[in-house]
């Protein structure tokens, strides 16, 4: 039996309940992950989600729709952190999503919508929270897209300490 999943089955894959049923029946199986669309989106955007001085936290989430989200995990509560946020399964509710995001992020916050990350028909739309909905509507994107939000999409960040000759780490003594 093969259950083929595009991307990483550990994120919004509904695989846990399937594995539990296989376990109950003592059926052995193997999980072979693909590349998650949120990682493929970062590559397509040519961006790093965790830039020094910008964000060291990445929130993977989705808008509440017919499937509820647990208390404390609403878009508004998560937006308050101003961390890098990658939002799955929500592009069809973009206007509502943007309104919720703007409770924490300013309207000029960079945002990108990555449609079908890593597929041949991939599309990338870059804008701000104030204007992203227009472009998404013009392109007719209603599903199979991630929304990436945060200042990591900008150009300002601090250099990492990894290559800083004045910073000591396991493999290098700091020079003065």
PDB file of C-alpha atoms in Angstrom:
ATOM      1  CA  UNK A   1       0.000   0.000   0.000  1.00  0.00           C
ATOM      2  CA  UNK A   2       1.308   3.427  -0.896  1.00  0.00           C
ATOM      3  CA  UNK A   3      -0.234   6.662   0.310  1.00  0.00           C
ATOM      4  CA  UNK A   4       1.458   9.256  -1.861  1.00  0.00           C
ATOM      5  CA  UNK A   5       1.626  12.775  -0.485  1.00  0.00           C
ATOM      6  CA  UNK A   6       2.958  15.823  -2.287  1.00  0.00           C
ATOM      7  CA  UNK A   7       5.403  17.470   0.072  1.00  0.00           C
ATOM      8  CA  UNK A   8       5.945  16.785   3.737  1.00  0.00           C
ATOM      9  CA  UNK A   9       3.272  14.529   5.266  1.00  0.00           C
ATOM     10  CA  UNK A  10       3.998  15.897   8.755  1.00  0.00           C
ATOM     11  CA  UNK A  11       2.359  19.272   7.989  1.00  0.00           C
ATOM     12  CA  UNK A  12      -1.379  19.350   7.219  1.00  0.00           C
ATOM     13  CA  UNK A  13      -1.128  15.850   5.828  1.00  0.00           C
ATOM     14  CA  UNK A  14      -3.802  14.115   7.953  1.00  0.00           C
ATOM     15  CA  UNK A  15      -1.385  11.219   8.145  1.00  0.00           C
ATOM     16  CA  UNK A  16      -1.463  10.644  11.929  1.00  0.00           C
ATOM     17  CA  UNK A  17      -4.915   9.064  11.908  1.00  0.00           C
ATOM     18  CA  UNK A  18      -3.853   6.789   9.038  1.00  0.00           C
ATOM     19  CA  UNK A  19      -0.714   5.687  10.898  1.00  0.00           C
ATOM     20  CA  UNK A  20      -2.756   5.056  14.039  1.00  0.00           C
ATOM     21  CA  UNK A  21      -5.086   2.743  12.090  1.00  0.00           C
ATOM     22  CA  UNK A  22      -2.139   0.865  10.594  1.00  0.00           C
ATOM     23  CA  UNK A  23      -0.612   0.511  14.080  1.00  0.00           C
ATOM     24  CA  UNK A  24      -3.905  -0.871  15.461  1.00  0.00           C
ATOM     25  CA  UNK A  25      -3.833  -3.509  12.746  1.00  0.00           C
ATOM     26  CA  UNK A  26      -0.108  -4.258  13.229  1.00  0.00           C
ATOM     27  CA  UNK A  27       0.581  -3.278   9.625  1.00  0.00           C
ATOM     28  CA  UNK A  28       4.128  -2.065   9.168  1.00  0.00           C
ATOM     29  CA  UNK A  29       4.771   1.046   7.117  1.00  0.00           C
ATOM     30  CA  UNK A  30       7.425   3.578   6.360  1.00  0.00           C
ATOM     31  CA  UNK A  31       7.071   7.353   6.104  1.00  0.00           C
ATOM     32  CA  UNK A  32       9.297   8.939   3.480  1.00  0.00           C
ATOM     33  CA  UNK A  33       9.069  12.731   3.592  1.00  0.00           C
ATOM     34  CA  UNK A  34       9.146  14.995   0.622  1.00  0.00           C
ATOM     35  CA  UNK A  35      10.313  18.584   0.633  1.00  0.00           C
ATOM     36  CA  UNK A  36       7.755  20.721   2.411  1.00  0.00           C
ATOM     37  CA  UNK A  37       6.200  23.485   0.362  1.00  0.00           C
ATOM     38  CA  UNK A  38       7.275  26.035   2.982  1.00  0.00           C
ATOM     39  CA  UNK A  39      10.918  25.106   2.364  1.00  0.00           C
ATOM     40  CA  UNK A  40      10.366  25.051  -1.412  1.00  0.00           C
ATOM     41  CA  UNK A  41       8.770  28.504  -1.107  1.00  0.00           C
ATOM     42  CA  UNK A  42      11.844  29.906   0.683  1.00  0.00           C
ATOM     43  CA  UNK A  43      14.032  28.571  -2.127  1.00  0.00           C
ATOM     44  CA  UNK A  44      11.730  30.045  -4.779  1.00  0.00           C
ATOM     45  CA  UNK A  45      11.752  33.395  -2.974  1.00  0.00           C
ATOM     46  CA  UNK A  46      15.537  33.191  -2.510  1.00  0.00           C
ATOM     47  CA  UNK A  47      15.029  34.206   1.107  1.00  0.00           C
ATOM     48  CA  UNK A  48      16.069  32.991   4.536  1.00  0.00           C
ATOM     49  CA  UNK A  49      13.234  32.871   7.067  1.00  0.00           C
ATOM     50  CA  UNK A  50      15.499  33.449  10.087  1.00  0.00           C
ATOM     51  CA  UNK A  51      17.586  36.547   9.533  1.00  0.00           C
ATOM     52  CA  UNK A  52      19.655  37.941  12.441  1.00  0.00           C
ATOM     53  CA  UNK A  53      18.006  41.006  13.950  1.00  0.00           C
ATOM     54  CA  UNK A  54      14.810  40.376  11.957  1.00  0.00           C
ATOM     55  CA  UNK A  55      13.281  37.062  13.014  1.00  0.00           C
ATOM     56  CA  UNK A  56      14.552  33.951  14.697  1.00  0.00           C
ATOM     57  CA  UNK A  57      11.105  32.363  14.773  1.00  0.00           C
ATOM     58  CA  UNK A  58       9.067  30.810  11.988  1.00  0.00           C
ATOM     59  CA  UNK A  59       5.380  30.203  12.616  1.00  0.00           C
ATOM     60  CA  UNK A  60       3.707  27.631  10.363  1.00  0.00           C
ATOM     61  CA  UNK A  61      -0.046  27.993  10.626  1.00  0.00           C
ATOM     62  CA  UNK A  62      -3.353  28.227   8.819  1.00  0.00           C
ATOM     63  CA  UNK A  63      -6.481  30.335   9.055  1.00  0.00           C
ATOM     64  CA  UNK A  64      -9.412  28.969  10.928  1.00  0.00           C
ATOM     65  CA  UNK A  65     -12.078  27.860   8.521  1.00  0.00           C
ATOM     66  CA  UNK A  66     -14.352  24.856   8.770  1.00  0.00           C
ATOM     67  CA  UNK A  67     -11.552  23.253  10.804  1.00  0.00           C
ATOM     68  CA  UNK A  68     -11.055  25.203  14.033  1.00  0.00           C
ATOM     69  CA  UNK A  69      -7.673  26.146  15.505  1.00  0.00           C
ATOM     70  CA  UNK A  70      -6.949  25.633  19.211  1.00  0.00           C
ATOM     71  CA  UNK A  71      -7.301  28.489  21.694  1.00  0.00           C
ATOM     72  CA  UNK A  72      -4.295  30.803  21.644  1.00  0.00           C
ATOM     73  CA  UNK A  73      -3.446  29.995  18.020  1.00  0.00           C
ATOM     74  CA  UNK A  74      -5.584  32.473  16.112  1.00  0.00           C
ATOM     75  CA  UNK A  75      -3.946  34.522  13.367  1.00  0.00           C
ATOM     76  CA  UNK A  76      -4.347  37.658  15.494  1.00  0.00           C
ATOM     77  CA  UNK A  77      -2.576  36.075  18.481  1.00  0.00           C
ATOM     78  CA  UNK A  78       0.257  34.758  16.328  1.00  0.00           C
ATOM     79  CA  UNK A  79       0.610  38.043  14.410  1.00  0.00           C
ATOM     80  CA  UNK A  80       1.333  39.822  17.696  1.00  0.00           C
ATOM     81  CA  UNK A  81       4.771  38.146  17.676  1.00  0.00           C
ATOM     82  CA  UNK A  82       5.723  39.754  14.333  1.00  0.00           C
ATOM     83  CA  UNK A  83       7.745  36.621  13.580  1.00  0.00           C
ATOM     84  CA  UNK A  84       8.153  35.140  10.121  1.00  0.00           C
ATOM     85  CA  UNK A  85       4.813  33.529   9.383  1.00  0.00           C
ATOM     86  CA  UNK A  86       4.038  30.948   6.719  1.00  0.00           C
ATOM     87  CA  UNK A  87       0.325  30.415   6.273  1.00  0.00           C
ATOM     88  CA  UNK A  88      -1.045  27.292   4.626  1.00  0.00           C
ATOM     89  CA  UNK A  89      -4.538  26.526   3.303  1.00  0.00           C
ATOM     90  CA  UNK A  90      -5.758  30.127   3.516  1.00  0.00           C
ATOM     91  CA  UNK A  91      -5.280  31.931   0.207  1.00  0.00           C
ATOM     92  CA  UNK A  92      -8.997  31.548  -0.591  1.00  0.00           C
ATOM     93  CA  UNK A  93      -9.730  33.699   2.499  1.00  0.00           C
ATOM     94  CA  UNK A  94      -7.007  36.270   1.805  1.00  0.00           C
ATOM     95  CA  UNK A  95      -9.008  39.431   2.534  1.00  0.00           C
ATOM     96  CA  UNK A  96     -10.053  38.113   5.946  1.00  0.00           C
ATOM     97  CA  UNK A  97      -6.538  36.812   6.599  1.00  0.00           C
ATOM     98  CA  UNK A  98      -4.963  40.190   5.798  1.00  0.00           C
ATOM     99  CA  UNK A  99      -7.382  41.956   8.177  1.00  0.00           C
ATOM    100  CA  UNK A 100      -6.384  39.548  10.962  1.00  0.00           C
ATOM    101  CA  UNK A 101      -2.658  39.862  10.207  1.00  0.00           C
ATOM    102  CA  UNK A 102      -2.890  43.665  10.337  1.00  0.00           C
ATOM    103  CA  UNK A 103      -3.863  43.451  14.016  1.00  0.00           C
ATOM    104  CA  UNK A 104      -0.183  42.660  14.651  1.00  0.00           C
ATOM    105  CA  UNK A 105       1.799  43.596  11.542  1.00  0.00           C
ATOM    106  CA  UNK A 106       1.734  47.072   9.959  1.00  0.00           C
ATOM    107  CA  UNK A 107       0.107  47.352   6.531  1.00  0.00           C
ATOM    108  CA  UNK A 108       3.451  47.914   4.814  1.00  0.00           C
ATOM    109  CA  UNK A 109       4.768  44.527   5.999  1.00  0.00           C
ATOM    110  CA  UNK A 110       6.176  42.559   3.053  1.00  0.00           C
ATOM    111  CA  UNK A 111       4.188  39.526   1.959  1.00  0.00           C
ATOM    112  CA  UNK A 112       4.625  36.943  -0.761  1.00  0.00           C
ATOM    113  CA  UNK A 113       2.160  34.436  -2.131  1.00  0.00           C
ATOM    114  CA  UNK A 114       3.843  31.396  -3.607  1.00  0.00           C
ATOM    115  CA  UNK A 115       1.521  29.363  -5.795  1.00  0.00           C
ATOM    116  CA  UNK A 116       2.549  25.739  -6.373  1.00  0.00           C
ATOM    117  CA  UNK A 117       6.054  26.121  -4.941  1.00  0.00           C
ATOM    118  CA  UNK A 118       8.595  24.045  -6.924  1.00  0.00           C
ATOM    119  CA  UNK A 119       6.045  22.973  -9.570  1.00  0.00           C
ATOM    120  CA  UNK A 120       6.560  23.943 -13.219  1.00  0.00           C
ATOM    121  CA  UNK A 121       3.579  26.332 -13.004  1.00  0.00           C
ATOM    122  CA  UNK A 122       4.912  28.077  -9.866  1.00  0.00           C
ATOM    123  CA  UNK A 123       3.990  31.755  -9.489  1.00  0.00           C
ATOM    124  CA  UNK A 124       5.294  34.276  -6.965  1.00  0.00           C
ATOM    125  CA  UNK A 125       3.486  37.476  -6.071  1.00  0.00           C
ATOM    126  CA  UNK A 126       5.280  39.981  -3.833  1.00  0.00           C
ATOM    127  CA  UNK A 127       3.616  42.955  -2.223  1.00  0.00           C
ATOM    128  CA  UNK A 128       2.593  44.294   1.175  1.00  0.00           C
ATOM    129  CA  UNK A 129      -0.303  43.400   3.407  1.00  0.00           C
ATOM    130  CA  UNK A 130      -2.072  46.533   2.167  1.00  0.00           C
ATOM    131  CA  UNK A 131      -2.001  45.500  -1.495  1.00  0.00           C
ATOM    132  CA  UNK A 132      -1.459  41.727  -1.866  1.00  0.00           C
ATOM    133  CA  UNK A 133      -5.129  40.811  -2.292  1.00  0.00           C
ATOM    134  CA  UNK A 134      -5.443  42.684  -5.594  1.00  0.00           C
ATOM    135  CA  UNK A 135      -2.674  40.719  -7.288  1.00  0.00           C
ATOM    136  CA  UNK A 136      -3.883  37.377  -6.001  1.00  0.00           C
ATOM    137  CA  UNK A 137      -7.384  38.080  -7.321  1.00  0.00           C
ATOM    138  CA  UNK A 138      -6.003  39.161 -10.715  1.00  0.00           C
ATOM    139  CA  UNK A 139      -4.013  35.908 -10.957  1.00  0.00           C
ATOM    140  CA  UNK A 140      -7.048  33.842  -9.923  1.00  0.00           C
ATOM    141  CA  UNK A 141      -5.133  32.046  -7.153  1.00  0.00           C
ATOM    142  CA  UNK A 142      -7.613  30.272  -4.872  1.00  0.00           C
ATOM    143  CA  UNK A 143      -5.675  27.259  -3.548  1.00  0.00           C
ATOM    144  CA  UNK A 144      -2.313  25.456  -3.573  1.00  0.00           C
ATOM    145  CA  UNK A 145      -0.500  28.573  -2.361  1.00  0.00           C
ATOM    146  CA  UNK A 146       1.412  29.639   0.727  1.00  0.00           C
ATOM    147  CA  UNK A 147       1.357  33.128   2.182  1.00  0.00           C
ATOM    148  CA  UNK A 148       4.717  34.247   3.599  1.00  0.00           C
ATOM    149  CA  UNK A 149       4.617  37.309   5.862  1.00  0.00           C
ATOM    150  CA  UNK A 150       7.375  39.238   7.565  1.00  0.00           C
ATOM    151  CA  UNK A 151      10.362  41.504   7.379  1.00  0.00           C
ATOM    152  CA  UNK A 152      12.555  38.591   6.214  1.00  0.00           C
ATOM    153  CA  UNK A 153      11.214  39.520   2.763  1.00  0.00           C
ATOM    154  CA  UNK A 154      12.949  42.892   3.042  1.00  0.00           C
ATOM    155  CA  UNK A 155      16.616  43.668   2.610  1.00  0.00           C
ATOM    156  CA  UNK A 156      17.603  44.901   6.093  1.00  0.00           C
ATOM    157  CA  UNK A 157      19.196  42.444   8.506  1.00  0.00           C
ATOM    158  CA  UNK A 158      22.247  42.062  10.728  1.00  0.00           C
ATOM    159  CA  UNK A 159      25.168  39.960   9.560  1.00  0.00           C
ATOM    160  CA  UNK A 160      25.381  36.611  11.302  1.00  0.00           C
ATOM    161  CA  UNK A 161      28.152  35.852  13.752  1.00  0.00           C
ATOM    162  CA  UNK A 162      29.060  32.731  11.788  1.00  0.00           C
ATOM    163  CA  UNK A 163      31.636  34.580   9.663  1.00  0.00           C
ATOM    164  CA  UNK A 164      32.488  37.340  12.154  1.00  0.00           C
ATOM    165  CA  UNK A 165      36.215  37.005  12.947  1.00  0.00           C
ATOM    166  CA  UNK A 166      35.637  38.675  16.333  1.00  0.00           C
ATOM    167  CA  UNK A 167      33.154  35.969  17.366  1.00  0.00           C
ATOM    168  CA  UNK A 168      34.445  32.713  18.870  1.00  0.00           C
ATOM    169  CA  UNK A 169      32.756  29.396  18.301  1.00  0.00           C
ATOM    170  CA  UNK A 170      33.607  25.707  18.356  1.00  0.00           C
ATOM    171  CA  UNK A 171      35.790  25.881  15.258  1.00  0.00           C
ATOM    172  CA  UNK A 172      37.340  29.333  15.555  1.00  0.00           C
ATOM    173  CA  UNK A 173      39.002  31.463  18.191  1.00  0.00           C
ATOM    174  CA  UNK A 174      38.107  35.132  17.833  1.00  0.00           C
ATOM    175  CA  UNK A 175      40.787  37.408  16.429  1.00  0.00           C
ATOM    176  CA  UNK A 176      41.264  40.869  17.815  1.00  0.00           C
TER     177      UNK A 176
END
